[in-house]
PDB file of C-alpha atoms in Angstrom:
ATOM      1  CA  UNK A   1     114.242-135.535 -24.255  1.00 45.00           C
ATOM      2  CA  UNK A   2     111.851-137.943 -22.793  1.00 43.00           C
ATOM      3  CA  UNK A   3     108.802-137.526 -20.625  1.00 43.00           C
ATOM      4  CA  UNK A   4     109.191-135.605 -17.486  1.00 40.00           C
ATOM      5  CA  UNK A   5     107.807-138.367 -15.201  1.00 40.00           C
ATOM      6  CA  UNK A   6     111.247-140.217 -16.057  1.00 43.00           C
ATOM      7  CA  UNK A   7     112.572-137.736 -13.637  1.00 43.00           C
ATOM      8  CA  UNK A   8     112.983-139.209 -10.203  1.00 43.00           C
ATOM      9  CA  UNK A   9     112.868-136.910  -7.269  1.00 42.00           C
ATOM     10  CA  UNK A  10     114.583-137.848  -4.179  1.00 39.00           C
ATOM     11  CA  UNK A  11     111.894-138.088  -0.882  1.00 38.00           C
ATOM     12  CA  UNK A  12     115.231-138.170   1.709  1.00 42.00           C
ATOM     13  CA  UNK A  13     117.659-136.374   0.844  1.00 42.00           C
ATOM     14  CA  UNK A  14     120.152-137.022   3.650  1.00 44.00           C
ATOM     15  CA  UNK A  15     145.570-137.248 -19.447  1.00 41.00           C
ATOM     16  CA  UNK A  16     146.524-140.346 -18.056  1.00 40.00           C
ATOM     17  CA  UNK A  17     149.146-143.045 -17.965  1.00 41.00           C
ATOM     18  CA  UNK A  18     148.130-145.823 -20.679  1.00 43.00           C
ATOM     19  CA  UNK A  19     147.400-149.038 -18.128  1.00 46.00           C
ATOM     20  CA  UNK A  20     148.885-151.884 -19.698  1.00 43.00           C
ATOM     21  CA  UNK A  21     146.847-154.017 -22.171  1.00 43.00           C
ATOM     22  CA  UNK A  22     145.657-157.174 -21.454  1.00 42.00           C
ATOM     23  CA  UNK A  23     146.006-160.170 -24.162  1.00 45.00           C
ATOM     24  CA  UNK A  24     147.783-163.072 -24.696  1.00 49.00           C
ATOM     25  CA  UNK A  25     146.816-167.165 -23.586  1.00 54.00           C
ATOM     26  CA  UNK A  26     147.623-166.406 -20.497  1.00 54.00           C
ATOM     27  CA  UNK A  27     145.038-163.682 -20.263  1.00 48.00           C
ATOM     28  CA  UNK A  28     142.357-165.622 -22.166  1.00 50.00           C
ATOM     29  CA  UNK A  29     142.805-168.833 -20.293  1.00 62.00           C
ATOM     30  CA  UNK A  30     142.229-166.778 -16.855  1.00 61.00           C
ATOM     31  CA  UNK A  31     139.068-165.001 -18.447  1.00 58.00           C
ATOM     32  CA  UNK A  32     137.633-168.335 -19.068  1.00 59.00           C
ATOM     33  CA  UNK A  33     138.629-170.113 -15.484  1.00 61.00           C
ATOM     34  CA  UNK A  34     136.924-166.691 -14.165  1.00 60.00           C
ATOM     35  CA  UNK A  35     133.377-167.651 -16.273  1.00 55.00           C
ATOM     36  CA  UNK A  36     133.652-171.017 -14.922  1.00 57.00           C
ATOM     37  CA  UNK A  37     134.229-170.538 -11.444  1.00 60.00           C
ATOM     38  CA  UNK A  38     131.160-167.721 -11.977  1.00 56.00           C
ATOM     39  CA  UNK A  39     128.988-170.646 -13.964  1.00 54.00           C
ATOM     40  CA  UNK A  40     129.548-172.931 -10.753  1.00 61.00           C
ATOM     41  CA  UNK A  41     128.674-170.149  -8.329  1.00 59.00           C
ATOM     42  CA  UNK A  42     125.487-169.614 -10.065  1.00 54.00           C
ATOM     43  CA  UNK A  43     124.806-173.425 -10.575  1.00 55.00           C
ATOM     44  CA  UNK A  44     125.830-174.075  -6.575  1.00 54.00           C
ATOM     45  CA  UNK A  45     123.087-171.115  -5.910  1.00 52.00           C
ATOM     46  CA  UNK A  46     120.790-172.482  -8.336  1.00 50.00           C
ATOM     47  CA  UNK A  47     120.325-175.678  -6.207  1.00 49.00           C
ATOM     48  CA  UNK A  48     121.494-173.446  -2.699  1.00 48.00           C
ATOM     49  CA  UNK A  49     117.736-171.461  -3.146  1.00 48.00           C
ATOM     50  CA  UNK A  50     114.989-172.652  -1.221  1.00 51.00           C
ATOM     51  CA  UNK A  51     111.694-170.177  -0.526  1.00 55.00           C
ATOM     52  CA  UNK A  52     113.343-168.561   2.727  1.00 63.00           C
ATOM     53  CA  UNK A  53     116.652-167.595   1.134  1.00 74.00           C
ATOM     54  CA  UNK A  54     117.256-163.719   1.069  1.00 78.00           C
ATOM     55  CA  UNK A  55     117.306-162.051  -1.772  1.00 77.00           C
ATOM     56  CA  UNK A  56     121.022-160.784  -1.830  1.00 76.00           C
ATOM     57  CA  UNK A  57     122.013-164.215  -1.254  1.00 84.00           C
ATOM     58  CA  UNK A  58     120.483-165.556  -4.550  1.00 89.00           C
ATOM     59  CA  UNK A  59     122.658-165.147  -7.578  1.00 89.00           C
ATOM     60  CA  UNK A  60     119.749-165.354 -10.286  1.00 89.00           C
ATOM     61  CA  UNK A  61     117.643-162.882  -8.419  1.00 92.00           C
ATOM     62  CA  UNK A  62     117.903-159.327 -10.663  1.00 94.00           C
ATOM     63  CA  UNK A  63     119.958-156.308  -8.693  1.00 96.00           C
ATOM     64  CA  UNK A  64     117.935-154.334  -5.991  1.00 96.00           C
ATOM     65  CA  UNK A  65     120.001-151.654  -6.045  1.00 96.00           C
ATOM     66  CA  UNK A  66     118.307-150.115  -2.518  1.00 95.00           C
ATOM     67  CA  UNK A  67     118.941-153.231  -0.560  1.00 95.00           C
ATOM     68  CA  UNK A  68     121.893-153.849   1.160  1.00 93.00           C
ATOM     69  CA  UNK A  69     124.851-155.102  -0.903  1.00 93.00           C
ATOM     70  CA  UNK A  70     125.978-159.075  -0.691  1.00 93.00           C
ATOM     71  CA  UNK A  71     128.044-161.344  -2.040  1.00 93.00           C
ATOM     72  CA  UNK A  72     126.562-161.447  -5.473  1.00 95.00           C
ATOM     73  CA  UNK A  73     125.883-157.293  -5.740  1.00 96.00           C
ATOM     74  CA  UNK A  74     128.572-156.885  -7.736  1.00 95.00           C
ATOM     75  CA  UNK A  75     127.754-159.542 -10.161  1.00 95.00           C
ATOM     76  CA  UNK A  76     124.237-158.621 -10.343  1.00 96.00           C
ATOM     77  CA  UNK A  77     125.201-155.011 -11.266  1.00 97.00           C
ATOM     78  CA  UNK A  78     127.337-156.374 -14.283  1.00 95.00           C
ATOM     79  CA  UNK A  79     124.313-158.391 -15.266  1.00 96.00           C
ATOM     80  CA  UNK A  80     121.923-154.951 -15.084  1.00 97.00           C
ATOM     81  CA  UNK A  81     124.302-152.773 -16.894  1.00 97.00           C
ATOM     82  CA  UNK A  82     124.884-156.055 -19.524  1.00 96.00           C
ATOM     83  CA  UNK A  83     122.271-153.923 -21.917  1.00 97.00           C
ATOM     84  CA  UNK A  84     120.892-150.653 -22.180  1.00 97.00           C
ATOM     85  CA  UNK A  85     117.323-152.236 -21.642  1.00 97.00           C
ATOM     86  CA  UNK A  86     118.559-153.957 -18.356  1.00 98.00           C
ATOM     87  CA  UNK A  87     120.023-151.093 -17.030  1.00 98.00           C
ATOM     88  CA  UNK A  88     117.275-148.540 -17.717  1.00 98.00           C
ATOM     89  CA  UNK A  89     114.870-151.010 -16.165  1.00 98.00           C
ATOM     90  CA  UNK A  90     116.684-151.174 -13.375  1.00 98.00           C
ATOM     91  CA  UNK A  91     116.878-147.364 -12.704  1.00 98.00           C
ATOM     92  CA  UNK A  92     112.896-147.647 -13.164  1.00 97.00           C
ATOM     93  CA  UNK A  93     112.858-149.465 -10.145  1.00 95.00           C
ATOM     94  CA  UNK A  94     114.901-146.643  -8.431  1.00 97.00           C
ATOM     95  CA  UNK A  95     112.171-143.956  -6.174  1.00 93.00           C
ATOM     96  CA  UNK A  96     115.063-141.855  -5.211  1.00 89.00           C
ATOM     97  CA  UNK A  97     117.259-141.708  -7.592  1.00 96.00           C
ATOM     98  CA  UNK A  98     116.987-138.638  -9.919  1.00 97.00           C
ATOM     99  CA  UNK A  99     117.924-138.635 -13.655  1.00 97.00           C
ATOM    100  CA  UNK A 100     116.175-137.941 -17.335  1.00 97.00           C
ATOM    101  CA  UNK A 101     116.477-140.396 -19.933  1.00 97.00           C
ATOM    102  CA  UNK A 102     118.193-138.674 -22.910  1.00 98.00           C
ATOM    103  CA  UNK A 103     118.090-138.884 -26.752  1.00 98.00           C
ATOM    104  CA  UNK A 104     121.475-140.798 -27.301  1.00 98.00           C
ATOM    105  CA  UNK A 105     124.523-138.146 -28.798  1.00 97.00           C
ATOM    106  CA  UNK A 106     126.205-139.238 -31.856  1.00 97.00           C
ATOM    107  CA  UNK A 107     129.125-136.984 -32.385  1.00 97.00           C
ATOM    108  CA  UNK A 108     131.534-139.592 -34.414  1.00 97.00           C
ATOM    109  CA  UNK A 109     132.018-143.303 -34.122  1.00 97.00           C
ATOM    110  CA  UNK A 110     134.952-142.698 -31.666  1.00 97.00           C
ATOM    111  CA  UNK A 111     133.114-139.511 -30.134  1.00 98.00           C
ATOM    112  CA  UNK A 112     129.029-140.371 -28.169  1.00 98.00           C
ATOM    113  CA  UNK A 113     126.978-140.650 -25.094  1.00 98.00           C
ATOM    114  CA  UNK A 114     124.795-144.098 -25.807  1.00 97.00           C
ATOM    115  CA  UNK A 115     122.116-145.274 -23.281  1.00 98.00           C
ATOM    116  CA  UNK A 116     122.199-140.936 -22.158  1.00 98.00           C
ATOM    117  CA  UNK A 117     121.176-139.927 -19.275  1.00 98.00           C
ATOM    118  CA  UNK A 118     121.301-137.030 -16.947  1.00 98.00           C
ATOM    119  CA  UNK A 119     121.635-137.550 -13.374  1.00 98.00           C
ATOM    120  CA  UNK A 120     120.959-134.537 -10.840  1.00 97.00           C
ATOM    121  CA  UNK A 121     121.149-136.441  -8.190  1.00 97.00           C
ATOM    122  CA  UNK A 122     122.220-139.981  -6.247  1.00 97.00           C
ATOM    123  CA  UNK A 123     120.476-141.842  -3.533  1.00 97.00           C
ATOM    124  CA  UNK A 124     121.229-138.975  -0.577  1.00 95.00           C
ATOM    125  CA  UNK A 125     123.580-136.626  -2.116  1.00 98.00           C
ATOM    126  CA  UNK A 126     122.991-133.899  -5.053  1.00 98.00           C
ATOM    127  CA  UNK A 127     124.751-133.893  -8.368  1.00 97.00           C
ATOM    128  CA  UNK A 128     125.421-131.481 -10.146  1.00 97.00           C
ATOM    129  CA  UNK A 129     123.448-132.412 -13.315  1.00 98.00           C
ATOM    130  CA  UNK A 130     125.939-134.546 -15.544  1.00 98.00           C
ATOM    131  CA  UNK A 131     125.569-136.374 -19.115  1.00 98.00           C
ATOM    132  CA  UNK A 132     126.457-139.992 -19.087  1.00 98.00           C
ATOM    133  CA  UNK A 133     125.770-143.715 -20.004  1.00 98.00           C
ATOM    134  CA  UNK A 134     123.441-144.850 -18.782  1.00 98.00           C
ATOM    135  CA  UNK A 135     125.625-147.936 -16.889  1.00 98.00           C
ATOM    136  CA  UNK A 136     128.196-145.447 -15.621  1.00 98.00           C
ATOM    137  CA  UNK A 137     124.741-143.473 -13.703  1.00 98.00           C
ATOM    138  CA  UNK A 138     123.716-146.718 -11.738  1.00 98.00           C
ATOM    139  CA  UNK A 139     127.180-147.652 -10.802  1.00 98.00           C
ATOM    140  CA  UNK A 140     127.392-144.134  -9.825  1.00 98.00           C
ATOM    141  CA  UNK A 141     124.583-144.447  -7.519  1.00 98.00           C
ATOM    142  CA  UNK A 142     125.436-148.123  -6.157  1.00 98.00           C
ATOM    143  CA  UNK A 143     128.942-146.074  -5.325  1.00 98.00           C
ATOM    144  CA  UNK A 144     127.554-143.587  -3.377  1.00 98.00           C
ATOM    145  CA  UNK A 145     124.983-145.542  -1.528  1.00 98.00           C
ATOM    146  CA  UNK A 146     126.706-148.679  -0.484  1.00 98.00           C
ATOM    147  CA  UNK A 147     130.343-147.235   0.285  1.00 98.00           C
ATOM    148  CA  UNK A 148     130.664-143.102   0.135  1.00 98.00           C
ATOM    149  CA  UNK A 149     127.625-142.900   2.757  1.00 98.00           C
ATOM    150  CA  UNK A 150     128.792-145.418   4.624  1.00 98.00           C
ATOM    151  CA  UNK A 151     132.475-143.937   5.257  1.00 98.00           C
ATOM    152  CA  UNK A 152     131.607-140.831   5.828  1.00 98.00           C
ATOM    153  CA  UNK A 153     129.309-141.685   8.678  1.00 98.00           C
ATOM    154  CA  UNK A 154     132.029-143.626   9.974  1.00 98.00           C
ATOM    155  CA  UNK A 155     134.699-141.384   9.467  1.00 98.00           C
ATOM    156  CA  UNK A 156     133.392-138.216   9.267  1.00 98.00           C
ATOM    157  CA  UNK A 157     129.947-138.653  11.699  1.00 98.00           C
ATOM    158  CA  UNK A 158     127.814-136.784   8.822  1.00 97.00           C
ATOM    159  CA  UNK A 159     126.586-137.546   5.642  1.00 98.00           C
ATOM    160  CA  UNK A 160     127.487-136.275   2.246  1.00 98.00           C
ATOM    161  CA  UNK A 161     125.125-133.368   0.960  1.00 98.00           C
ATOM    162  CA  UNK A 162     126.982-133.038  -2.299  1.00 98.00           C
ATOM    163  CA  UNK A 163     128.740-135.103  -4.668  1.00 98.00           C
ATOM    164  CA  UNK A 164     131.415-132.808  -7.260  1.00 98.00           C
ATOM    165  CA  UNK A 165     132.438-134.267 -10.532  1.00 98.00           C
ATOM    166  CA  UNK A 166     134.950-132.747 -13.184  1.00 97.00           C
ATOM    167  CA  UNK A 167     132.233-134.264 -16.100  1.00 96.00           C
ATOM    168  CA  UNK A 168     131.481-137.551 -17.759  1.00 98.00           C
ATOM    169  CA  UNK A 169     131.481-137.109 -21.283  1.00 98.00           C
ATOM    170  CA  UNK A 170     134.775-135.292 -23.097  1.00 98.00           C
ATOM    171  CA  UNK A 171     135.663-136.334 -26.952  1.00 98.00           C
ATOM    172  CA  UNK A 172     139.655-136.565 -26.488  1.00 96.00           C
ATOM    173  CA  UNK A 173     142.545-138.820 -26.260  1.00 96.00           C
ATOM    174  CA  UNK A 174     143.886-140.276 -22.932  1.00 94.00           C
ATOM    175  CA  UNK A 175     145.960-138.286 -21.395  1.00 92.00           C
ATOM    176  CA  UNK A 176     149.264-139.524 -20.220  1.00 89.00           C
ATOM    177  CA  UNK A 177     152.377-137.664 -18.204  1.00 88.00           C
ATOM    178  CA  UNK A 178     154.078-137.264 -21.601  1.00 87.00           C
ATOM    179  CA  UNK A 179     151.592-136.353 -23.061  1.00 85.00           C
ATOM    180  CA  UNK A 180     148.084-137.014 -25.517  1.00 86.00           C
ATOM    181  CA  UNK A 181     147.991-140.697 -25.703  1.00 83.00           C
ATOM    182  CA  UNK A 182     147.311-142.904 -29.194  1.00 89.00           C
ATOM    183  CA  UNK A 183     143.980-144.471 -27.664  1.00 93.00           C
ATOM    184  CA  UNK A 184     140.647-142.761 -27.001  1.00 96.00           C
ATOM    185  CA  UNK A 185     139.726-141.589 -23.621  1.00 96.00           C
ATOM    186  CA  UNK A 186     136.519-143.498 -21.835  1.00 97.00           C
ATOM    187  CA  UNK A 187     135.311-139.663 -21.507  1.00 98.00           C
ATOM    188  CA  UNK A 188     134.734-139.685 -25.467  1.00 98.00           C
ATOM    189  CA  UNK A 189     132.052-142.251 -24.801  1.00 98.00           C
ATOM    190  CA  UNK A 190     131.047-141.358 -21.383  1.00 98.00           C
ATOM    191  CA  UNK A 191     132.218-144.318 -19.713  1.00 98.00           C
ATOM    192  CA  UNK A 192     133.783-142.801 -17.327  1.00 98.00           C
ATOM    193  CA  UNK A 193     133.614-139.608 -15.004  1.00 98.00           C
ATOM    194  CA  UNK A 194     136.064-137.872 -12.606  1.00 98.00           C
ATOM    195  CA  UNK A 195     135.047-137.293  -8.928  1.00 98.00           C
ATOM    196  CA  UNK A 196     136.857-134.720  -6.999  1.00 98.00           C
ATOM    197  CA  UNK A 197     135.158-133.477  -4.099  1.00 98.00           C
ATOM    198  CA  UNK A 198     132.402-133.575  -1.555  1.00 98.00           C
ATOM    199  CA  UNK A 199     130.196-131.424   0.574  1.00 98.00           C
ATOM    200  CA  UNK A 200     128.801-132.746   4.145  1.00 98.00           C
ATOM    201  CA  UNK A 201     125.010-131.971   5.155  1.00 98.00           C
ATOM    202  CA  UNK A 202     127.020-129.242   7.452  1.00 98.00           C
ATOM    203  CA  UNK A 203     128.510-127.288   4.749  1.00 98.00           C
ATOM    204  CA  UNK A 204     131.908-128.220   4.426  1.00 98.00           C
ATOM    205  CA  UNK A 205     133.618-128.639   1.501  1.00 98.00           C
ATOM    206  CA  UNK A 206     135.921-131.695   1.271  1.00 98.00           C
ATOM    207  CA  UNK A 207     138.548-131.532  -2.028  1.00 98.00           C
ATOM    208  CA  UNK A 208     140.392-134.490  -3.311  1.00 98.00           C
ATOM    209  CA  UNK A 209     143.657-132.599  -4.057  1.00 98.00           C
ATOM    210  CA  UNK A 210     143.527-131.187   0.241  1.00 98.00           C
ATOM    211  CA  UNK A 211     142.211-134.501   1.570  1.00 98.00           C
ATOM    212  CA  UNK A 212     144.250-137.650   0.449  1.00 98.00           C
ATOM    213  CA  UNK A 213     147.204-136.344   2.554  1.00 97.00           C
ATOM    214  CA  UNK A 214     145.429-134.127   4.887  1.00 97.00           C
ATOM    215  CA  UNK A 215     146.656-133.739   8.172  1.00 97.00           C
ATOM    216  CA  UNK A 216     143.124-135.135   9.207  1.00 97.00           C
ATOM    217  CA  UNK A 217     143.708-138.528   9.640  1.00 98.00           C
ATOM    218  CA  UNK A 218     140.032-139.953   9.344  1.00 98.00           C
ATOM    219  CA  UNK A 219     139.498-137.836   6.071  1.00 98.00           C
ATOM    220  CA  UNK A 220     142.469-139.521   4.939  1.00 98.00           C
ATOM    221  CA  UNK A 221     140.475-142.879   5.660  1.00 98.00           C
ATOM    222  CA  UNK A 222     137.049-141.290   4.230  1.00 98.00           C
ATOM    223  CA  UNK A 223     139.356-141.187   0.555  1.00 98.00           C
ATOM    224  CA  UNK A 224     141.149-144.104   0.593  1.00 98.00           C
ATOM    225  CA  UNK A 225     137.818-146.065   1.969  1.00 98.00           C
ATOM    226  CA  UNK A 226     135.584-145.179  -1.109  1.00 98.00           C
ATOM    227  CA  UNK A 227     138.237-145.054  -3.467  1.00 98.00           C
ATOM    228  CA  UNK A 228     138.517-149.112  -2.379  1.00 98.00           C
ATOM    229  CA  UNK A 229     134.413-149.295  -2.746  1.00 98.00           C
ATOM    230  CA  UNK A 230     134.411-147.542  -5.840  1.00 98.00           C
ATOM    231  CA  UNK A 231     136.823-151.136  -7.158  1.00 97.00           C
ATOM    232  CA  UNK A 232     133.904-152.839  -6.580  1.00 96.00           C
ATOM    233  CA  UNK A 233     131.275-150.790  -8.407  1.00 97.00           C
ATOM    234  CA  UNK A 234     133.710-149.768 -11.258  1.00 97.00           C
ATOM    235  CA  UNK A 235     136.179-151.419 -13.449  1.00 96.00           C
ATOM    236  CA  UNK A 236     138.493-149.154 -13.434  1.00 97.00           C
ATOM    237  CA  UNK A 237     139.654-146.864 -10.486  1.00 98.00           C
ATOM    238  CA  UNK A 238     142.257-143.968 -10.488  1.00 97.00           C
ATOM    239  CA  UNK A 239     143.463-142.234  -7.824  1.00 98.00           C
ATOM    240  CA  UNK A 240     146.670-139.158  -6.440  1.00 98.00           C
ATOM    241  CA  UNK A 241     148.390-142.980  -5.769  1.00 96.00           C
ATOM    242  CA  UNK A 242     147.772-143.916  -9.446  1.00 96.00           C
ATOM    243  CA  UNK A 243     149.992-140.831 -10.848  1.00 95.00           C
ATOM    244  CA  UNK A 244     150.226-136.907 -10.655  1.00 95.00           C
ATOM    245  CA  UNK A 245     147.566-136.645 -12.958  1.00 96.00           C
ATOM    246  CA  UNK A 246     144.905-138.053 -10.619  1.00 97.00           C
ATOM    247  CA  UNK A 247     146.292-135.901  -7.995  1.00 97.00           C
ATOM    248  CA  UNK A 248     142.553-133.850  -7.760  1.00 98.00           C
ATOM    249  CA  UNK A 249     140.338-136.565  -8.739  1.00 98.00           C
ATOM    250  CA  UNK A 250     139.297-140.059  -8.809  1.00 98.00           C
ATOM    251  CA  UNK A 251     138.706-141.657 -12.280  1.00 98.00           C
ATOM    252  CA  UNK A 252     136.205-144.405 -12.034  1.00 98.00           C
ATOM    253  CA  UNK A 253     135.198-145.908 -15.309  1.00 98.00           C
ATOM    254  CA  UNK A 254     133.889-149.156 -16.934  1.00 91.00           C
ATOM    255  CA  UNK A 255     136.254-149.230 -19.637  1.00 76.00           C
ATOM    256  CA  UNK A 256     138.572-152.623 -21.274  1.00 76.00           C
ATOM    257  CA  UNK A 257     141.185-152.218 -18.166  1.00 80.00           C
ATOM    258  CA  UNK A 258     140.748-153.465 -14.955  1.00 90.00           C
ATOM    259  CA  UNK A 259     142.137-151.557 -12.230  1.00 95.00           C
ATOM    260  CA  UNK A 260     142.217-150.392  -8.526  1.00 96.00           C
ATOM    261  CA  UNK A 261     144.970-147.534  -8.029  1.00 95.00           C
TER     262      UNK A 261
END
């Protein structure tokens, strides 16, 4: 374990379907048209930046993950979490977000937690401490800053005290409705990790499985709203609409499939 004073305390403390693979020209050919059209957003704001222009407005300005999020956010967070030196430099820069840098976990070349760290806690919420990568931690805290706060002010008038998670890290095959799947979970590298409740700062207890359909109309809004930020802050997103499986918990991962469900 590292050094204690890479633990941040917080100041303010307000078996799966496989998703289909993606290959082929087609594919390829769209993966390149998207790194153009992102090479002449960054050249545009390359000649776009004066001395006045805020900071969330510049493309080539590095991910300030407290201010408020922009146009570029999301692309500056893909930038950050690009390397494991990036991304733990960026959490550096973090005063309120709480987490240990860990000695990385080699179970097996299909089996590991890389870039480990333990989070115990986001920017206003508690965590139950969890093992992950050190990407999935900062996406997890861009999440729950810029869009789970957010809703439930808006939907809920409180704030969330609590964040619940089913785990990060598990060495085992996807699983689908028929079954164990061929390919490795993102779990077995901890690039992933299941979310299925909350707690507000007045106690109560919101569940996944009780909430998407509730008979509470703006908790049904507080799901669906940061299930639709969490697409912008993860890769991939699960949720009860994906399949049966997901009926208790949101999957939100950075894996090879891109998805919003």
């Amino acid at each position: 374990m590292f050094p204690n004073h890479l633990l941040r305390q917080s100041a303010n403390r307000p078996g799966k379907r496989p998703l289909p693979r993606r290959g082929g020209a087609g594919a390829t050919l769209l993966r390149i048209a998207g790194y153009v059209v992102v090479l002449l957003i960054i050249g545009i704001g390359t000649l776009a930046v004066g001395p006045g222009i805020p900071e969330r407005l510049n493309p080539l300005a590095p991910l300030d993950p407290t201010a408020a999020a922009g146009p570029f956010t999301a692309f500056k967070l893909s930038r950050a979490t690009a390397t494991p030196e990036m991304c733990f430099a960026t959490l550096e820069q973090i005063p309120d977000f709480r987490y240990v840098r860990m000695l990385d976990r080699e179970v097996s070349d299909q089996c590991h937690i890389r870039e480990h760290t333990k989070v115990r806690g986001l920017w206003g919420s508690d965590l139950a401490p969890v093992s992950t990568r050190c990407s999935i931690a900062l996406r997890l805290y861009m999440w729950e800053r810029h869009s789970v706060q957010p809703a439930a002010e808006k939907y809920l008038n409180k704030n969330v005290a609590e964040v619940r998670h089913m785990s990060s890290y598990s060495c085992r095959r996807m699983r689908t409705e028929t079954g164990e799947g061929d390919r490795m979970s993102a779990h077995a590298t901890a690039s992933a990790i299941d979310i299925d409740g909350m707690v507000l700062t007045d106690g109560t207890r919101l569940s996944l499985l009780r909430g998407w359909n509730s008979a509470n109309q703006n908790e049904q809004l507080f799901w669906r709203s940061i299930r639709t930020g969490a697409c912008t802050w993860f890769k991939t997103v699960l949720s009860p609409q994906f399949n049966r499986l997901h009926a208790d918990h949101f999957h939100l991962a950075q894996g090879e499939f891109s998805a919003c469900r």
